[in-house]
Tab-separated table of C-alpha atoms in Angstrom:
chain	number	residue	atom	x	y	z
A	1	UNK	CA	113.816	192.929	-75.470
A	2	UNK	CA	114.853	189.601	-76.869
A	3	UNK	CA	111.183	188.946	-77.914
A	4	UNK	CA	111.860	192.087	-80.218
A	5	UNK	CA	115.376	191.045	-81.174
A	6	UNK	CA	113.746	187.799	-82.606
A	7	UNK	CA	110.896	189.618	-84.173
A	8	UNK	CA	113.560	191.874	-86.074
A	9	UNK	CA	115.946	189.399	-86.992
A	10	UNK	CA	112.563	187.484	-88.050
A	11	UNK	CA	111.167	190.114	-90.319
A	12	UNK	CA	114.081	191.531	-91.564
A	13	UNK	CA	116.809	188.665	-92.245
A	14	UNK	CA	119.179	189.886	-90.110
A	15	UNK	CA	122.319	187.884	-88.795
A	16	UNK	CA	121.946	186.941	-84.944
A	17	UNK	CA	125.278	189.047	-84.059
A	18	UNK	CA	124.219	192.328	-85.909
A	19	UNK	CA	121.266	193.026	-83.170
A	20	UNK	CA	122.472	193.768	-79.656
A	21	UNK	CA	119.684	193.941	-77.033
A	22	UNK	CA	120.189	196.548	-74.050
A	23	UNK	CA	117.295	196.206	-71.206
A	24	UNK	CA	115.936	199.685	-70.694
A	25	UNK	CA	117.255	200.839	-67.155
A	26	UNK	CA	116.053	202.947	-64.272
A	27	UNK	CA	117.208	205.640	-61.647
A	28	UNK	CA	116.818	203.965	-59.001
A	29	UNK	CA	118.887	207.204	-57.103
A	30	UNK	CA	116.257	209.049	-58.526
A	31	UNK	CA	113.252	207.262	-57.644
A	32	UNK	CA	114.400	206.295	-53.806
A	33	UNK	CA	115.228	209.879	-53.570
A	34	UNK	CA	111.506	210.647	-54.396
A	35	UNK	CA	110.111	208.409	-51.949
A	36	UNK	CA	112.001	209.197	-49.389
A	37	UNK	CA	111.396	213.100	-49.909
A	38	UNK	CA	107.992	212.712	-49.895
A	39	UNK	CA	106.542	210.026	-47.504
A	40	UNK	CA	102.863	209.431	-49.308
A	41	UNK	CA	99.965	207.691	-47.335
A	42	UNK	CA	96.916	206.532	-49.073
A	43	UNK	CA	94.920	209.619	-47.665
A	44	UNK	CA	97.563	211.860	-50.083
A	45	UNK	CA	95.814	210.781	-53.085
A	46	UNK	CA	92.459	209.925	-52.044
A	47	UNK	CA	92.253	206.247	-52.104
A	48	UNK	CA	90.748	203.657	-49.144
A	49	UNK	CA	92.806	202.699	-46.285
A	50	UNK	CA	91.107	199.157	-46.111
A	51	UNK	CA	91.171	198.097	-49.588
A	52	UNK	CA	93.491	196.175	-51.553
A	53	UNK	CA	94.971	198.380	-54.340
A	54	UNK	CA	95.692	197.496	-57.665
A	55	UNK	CA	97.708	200.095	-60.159
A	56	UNK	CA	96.994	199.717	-63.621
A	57	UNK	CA	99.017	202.379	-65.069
A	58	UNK	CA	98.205	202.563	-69.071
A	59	UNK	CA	97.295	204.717	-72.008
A	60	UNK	CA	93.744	203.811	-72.796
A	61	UNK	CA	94.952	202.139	-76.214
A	62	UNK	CA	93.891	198.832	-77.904
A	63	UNK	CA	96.975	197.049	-76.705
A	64	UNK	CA	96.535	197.564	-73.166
A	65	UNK	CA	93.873	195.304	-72.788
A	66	UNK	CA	91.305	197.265	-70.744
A	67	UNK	CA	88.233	196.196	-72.385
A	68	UNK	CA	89.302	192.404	-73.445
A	69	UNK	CA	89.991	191.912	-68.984
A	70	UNK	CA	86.435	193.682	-68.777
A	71	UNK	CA	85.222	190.975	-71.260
A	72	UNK	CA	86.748	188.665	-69.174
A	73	UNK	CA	85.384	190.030	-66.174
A	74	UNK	CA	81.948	189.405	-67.560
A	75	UNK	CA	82.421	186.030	-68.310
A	76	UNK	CA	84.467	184.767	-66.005
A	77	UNK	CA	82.973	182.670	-63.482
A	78	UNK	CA	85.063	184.325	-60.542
A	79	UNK	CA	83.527	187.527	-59.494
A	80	UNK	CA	86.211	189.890	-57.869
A	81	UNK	CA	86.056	190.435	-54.331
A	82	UNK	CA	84.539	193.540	-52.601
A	83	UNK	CA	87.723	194.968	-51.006
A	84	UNK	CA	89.782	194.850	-54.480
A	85	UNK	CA	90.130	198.025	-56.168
A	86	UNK	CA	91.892	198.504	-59.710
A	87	UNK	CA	93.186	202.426	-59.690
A	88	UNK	CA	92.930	202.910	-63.845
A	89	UNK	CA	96.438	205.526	-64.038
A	90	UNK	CA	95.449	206.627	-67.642
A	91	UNK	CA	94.107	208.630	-70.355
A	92	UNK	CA	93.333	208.108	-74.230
A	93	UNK	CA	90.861	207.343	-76.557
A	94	UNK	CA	89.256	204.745	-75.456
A	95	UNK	CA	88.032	206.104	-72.064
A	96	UNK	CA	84.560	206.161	-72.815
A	97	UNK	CA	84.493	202.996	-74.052
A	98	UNK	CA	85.952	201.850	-70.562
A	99	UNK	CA	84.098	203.860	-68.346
A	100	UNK	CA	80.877	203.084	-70.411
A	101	UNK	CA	81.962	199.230	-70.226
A	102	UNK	CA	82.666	199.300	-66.553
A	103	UNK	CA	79.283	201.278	-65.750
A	104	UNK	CA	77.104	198.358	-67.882
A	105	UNK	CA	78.883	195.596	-65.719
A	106	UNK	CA	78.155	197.708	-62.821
A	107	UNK	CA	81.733	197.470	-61.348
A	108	UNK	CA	82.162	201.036	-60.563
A	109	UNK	CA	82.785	199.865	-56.957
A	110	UNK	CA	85.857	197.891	-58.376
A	111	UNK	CA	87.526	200.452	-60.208
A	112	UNK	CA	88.673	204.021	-59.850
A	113	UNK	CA	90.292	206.382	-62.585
A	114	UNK	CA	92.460	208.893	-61.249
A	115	UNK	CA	93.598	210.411	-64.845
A	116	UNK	CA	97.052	210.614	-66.250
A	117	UNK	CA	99.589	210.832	-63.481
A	118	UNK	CA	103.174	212.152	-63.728
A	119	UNK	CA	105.062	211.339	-61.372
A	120	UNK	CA	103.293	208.089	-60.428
A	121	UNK	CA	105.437	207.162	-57.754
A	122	UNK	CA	102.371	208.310	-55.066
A	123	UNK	CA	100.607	205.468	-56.718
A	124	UNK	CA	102.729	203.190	-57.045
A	125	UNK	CA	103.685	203.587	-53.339
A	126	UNK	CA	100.485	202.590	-52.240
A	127	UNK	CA	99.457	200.312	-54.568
A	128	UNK	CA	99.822	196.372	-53.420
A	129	UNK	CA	99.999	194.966	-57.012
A	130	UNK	CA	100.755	196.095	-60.111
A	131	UNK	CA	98.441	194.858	-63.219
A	132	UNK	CA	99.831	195.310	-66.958
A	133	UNK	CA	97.386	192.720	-68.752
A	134	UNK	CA	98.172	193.985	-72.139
A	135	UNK	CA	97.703	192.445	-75.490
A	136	UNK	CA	101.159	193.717	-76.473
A	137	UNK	CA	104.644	195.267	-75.558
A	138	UNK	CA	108.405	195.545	-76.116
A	139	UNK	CA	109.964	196.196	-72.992
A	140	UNK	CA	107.545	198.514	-70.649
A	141	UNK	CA	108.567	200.431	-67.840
A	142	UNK	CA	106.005	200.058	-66.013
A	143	UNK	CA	107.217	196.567	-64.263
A	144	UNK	CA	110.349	198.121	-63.495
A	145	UNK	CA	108.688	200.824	-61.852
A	146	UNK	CA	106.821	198.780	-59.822
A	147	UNK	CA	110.138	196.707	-58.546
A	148	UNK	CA	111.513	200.047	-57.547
A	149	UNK	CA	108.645	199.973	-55.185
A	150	UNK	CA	109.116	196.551	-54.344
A	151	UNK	CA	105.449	195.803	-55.333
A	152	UNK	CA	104.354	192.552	-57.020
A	153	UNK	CA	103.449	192.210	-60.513
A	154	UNK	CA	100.729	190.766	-62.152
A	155	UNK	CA	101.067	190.536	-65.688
A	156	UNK	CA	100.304	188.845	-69.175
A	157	UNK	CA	103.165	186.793	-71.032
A	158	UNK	CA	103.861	189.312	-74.074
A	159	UNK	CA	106.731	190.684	-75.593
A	160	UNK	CA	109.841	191.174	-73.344
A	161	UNK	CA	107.457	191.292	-70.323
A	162	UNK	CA	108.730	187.383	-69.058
A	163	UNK	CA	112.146	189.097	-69.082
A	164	UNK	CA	111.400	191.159	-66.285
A	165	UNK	CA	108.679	189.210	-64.502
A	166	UNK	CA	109.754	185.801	-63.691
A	167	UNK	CA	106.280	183.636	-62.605
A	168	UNK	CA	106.551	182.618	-58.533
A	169	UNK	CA	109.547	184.914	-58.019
A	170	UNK	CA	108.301	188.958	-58.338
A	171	UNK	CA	104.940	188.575	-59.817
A	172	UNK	CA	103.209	185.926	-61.712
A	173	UNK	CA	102.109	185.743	-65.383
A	174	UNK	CA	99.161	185.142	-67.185
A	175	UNK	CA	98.738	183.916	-70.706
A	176	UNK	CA	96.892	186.797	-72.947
A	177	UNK	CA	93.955	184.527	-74.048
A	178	UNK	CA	93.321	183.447	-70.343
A	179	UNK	CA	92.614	186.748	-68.695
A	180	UNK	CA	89.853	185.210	-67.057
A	181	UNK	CA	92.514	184.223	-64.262
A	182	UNK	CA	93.442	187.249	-63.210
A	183	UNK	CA	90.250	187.932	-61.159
A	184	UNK	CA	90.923	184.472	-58.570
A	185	UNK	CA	94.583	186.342	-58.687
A	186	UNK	CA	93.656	188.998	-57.569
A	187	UNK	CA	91.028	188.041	-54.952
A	188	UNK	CA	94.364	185.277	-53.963
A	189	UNK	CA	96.580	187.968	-52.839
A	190	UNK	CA	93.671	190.519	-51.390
A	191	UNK	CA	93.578	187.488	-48.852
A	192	UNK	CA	97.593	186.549	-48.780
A	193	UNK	CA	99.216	189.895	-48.666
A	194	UNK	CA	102.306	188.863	-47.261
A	195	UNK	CA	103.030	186.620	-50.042
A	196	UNK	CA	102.503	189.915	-52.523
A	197	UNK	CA	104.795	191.873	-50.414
A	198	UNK	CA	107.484	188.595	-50.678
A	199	UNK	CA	107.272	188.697	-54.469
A	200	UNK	CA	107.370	192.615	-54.458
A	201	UNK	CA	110.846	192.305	-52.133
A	202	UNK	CA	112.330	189.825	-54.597
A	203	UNK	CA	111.277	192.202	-57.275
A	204	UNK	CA	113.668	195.130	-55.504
A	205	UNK	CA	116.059	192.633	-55.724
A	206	UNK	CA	116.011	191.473	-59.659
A	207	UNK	CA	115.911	195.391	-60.535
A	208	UNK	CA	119.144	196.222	-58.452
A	209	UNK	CA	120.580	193.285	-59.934
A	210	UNK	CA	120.532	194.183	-64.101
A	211	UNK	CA	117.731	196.632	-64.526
A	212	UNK	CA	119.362	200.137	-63.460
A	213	UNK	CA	119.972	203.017	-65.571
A	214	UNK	CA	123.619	202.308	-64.660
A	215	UNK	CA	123.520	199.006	-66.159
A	216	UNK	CA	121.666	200.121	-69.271
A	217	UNK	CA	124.613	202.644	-69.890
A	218	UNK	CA	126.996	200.390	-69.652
A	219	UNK	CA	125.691	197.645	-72.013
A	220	UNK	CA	124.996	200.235	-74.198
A	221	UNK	CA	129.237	200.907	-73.968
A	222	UNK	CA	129.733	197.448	-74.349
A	223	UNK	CA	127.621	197.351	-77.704
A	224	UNK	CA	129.642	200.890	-78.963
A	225	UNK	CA	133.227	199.132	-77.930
A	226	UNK	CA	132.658	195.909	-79.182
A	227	UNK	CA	131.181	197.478	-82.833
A	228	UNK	CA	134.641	200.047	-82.821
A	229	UNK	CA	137.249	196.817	-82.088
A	230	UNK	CA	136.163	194.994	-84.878
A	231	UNK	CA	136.405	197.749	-87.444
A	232	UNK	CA	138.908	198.088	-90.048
A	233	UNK	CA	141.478	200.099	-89.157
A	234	UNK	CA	141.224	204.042	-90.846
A	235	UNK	CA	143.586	203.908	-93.837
């Protein structure tokens, strides 16, 4: 990400033109070839038909932010609304923490962990939002998944996340130390779900348009070929 390009040029005094950033990149071949091989429904993988899903699909580590939006949760004066449901796509070592956490603020209605998933396209084609609120990141996957499924994103400002997710146009974007604000968020679009699934089509869109493993490849080339013409020539 740029974010990390500045960090490293930061940290270790590097010129500007010796760091190349390449945007990680996704088969898009791949993954529409998975979707339409297997047509999932919400029944597939046990979740409601009548609820508004939200996929949060993260290790349970410190930097994914699962217990400081729980925190938030409790002190925010928004309470979520009854037909939003947070699917927790995880595992890690701070599960019990989290389920513990969730069970004192009695929100066990609200969420549902369904474990470590591989492949999680059959979540992410039901979801109707993705959440990444974490504290920290380079450049995840994670949102370009979810703009393979054309599915909005909702997401905190870190690392190269704002390169993927621009605010209004395929998700929106919340600072880290107001995470209070994702709750009226998410309540917002459990009510306006045709404005998620606009911001989820415009997300299809901005991963065609630069985020493909194609593209990847080829600014990877362009890094290689640019490095070999300005070499001195092999005596």
């Amino acid at each position: 990400s740029e974010h990390s390009r500045d960090a490293i040029e930061r940290v270790l005094g590097l010129n500007h033109d010796h760091v190349h950033v390449v945007h990680n990149g996704i088969d898009l071949r791949e993954l529409d070839r998975e979707r339409h091989a297997h047509q999932v429904r919400r029944s597939d993988v046990g979740v409601p038909e009548d609820r508004f899903l939200v996929l949060y699909a993260a290790l349970f580590l410190e930097w994914k932010g699962h217990l400081e939006l729980l925190e938030a949760m409790e002190r925010g004066a928004t309470k979520l609304a009854p037909d939003v449901l947070i699917l927790l796509a995880g595992a890690g070592p701070l599960e019990a923490r989290i389920r513990q956490r969730i069970t004192l603020l009695g929100l066990e209605g609200s969420f549902r962990f369904v474990g470590f998933q591989r492949p999680l396209a059959p979540f992410y084609e039901v979801a109707d939002l993705v959440l990444l609120p974490s504290k920290a990141e380079g450049f995840p996957y994670v949102p370009l998944e979810a703009m393979a499924f054309a599915k909005p994103i909702l997401a905190t400002a870190v690392g190269g996340v704002p390169e993927v997710v621009r605010h209004g146009y395929n998700g929106e974007l919340i600072a880290p130390d107001r995470l209070a604000e994702i709750v009226p968020r998410l309540n917002y679009f459990s009510q306006h779900r045709e404005e998620a699934a606009r911001l989820g089509r415009s997300g299809r869109a901005r991963v065609e348009q630069g985020f493909t493993l194609e593209s990847m490849v080829a600014n990877t080339s362009r890094v290689y070929e640019r490095l070999l013409s300005d070499a001195p020539p092999a005596p």
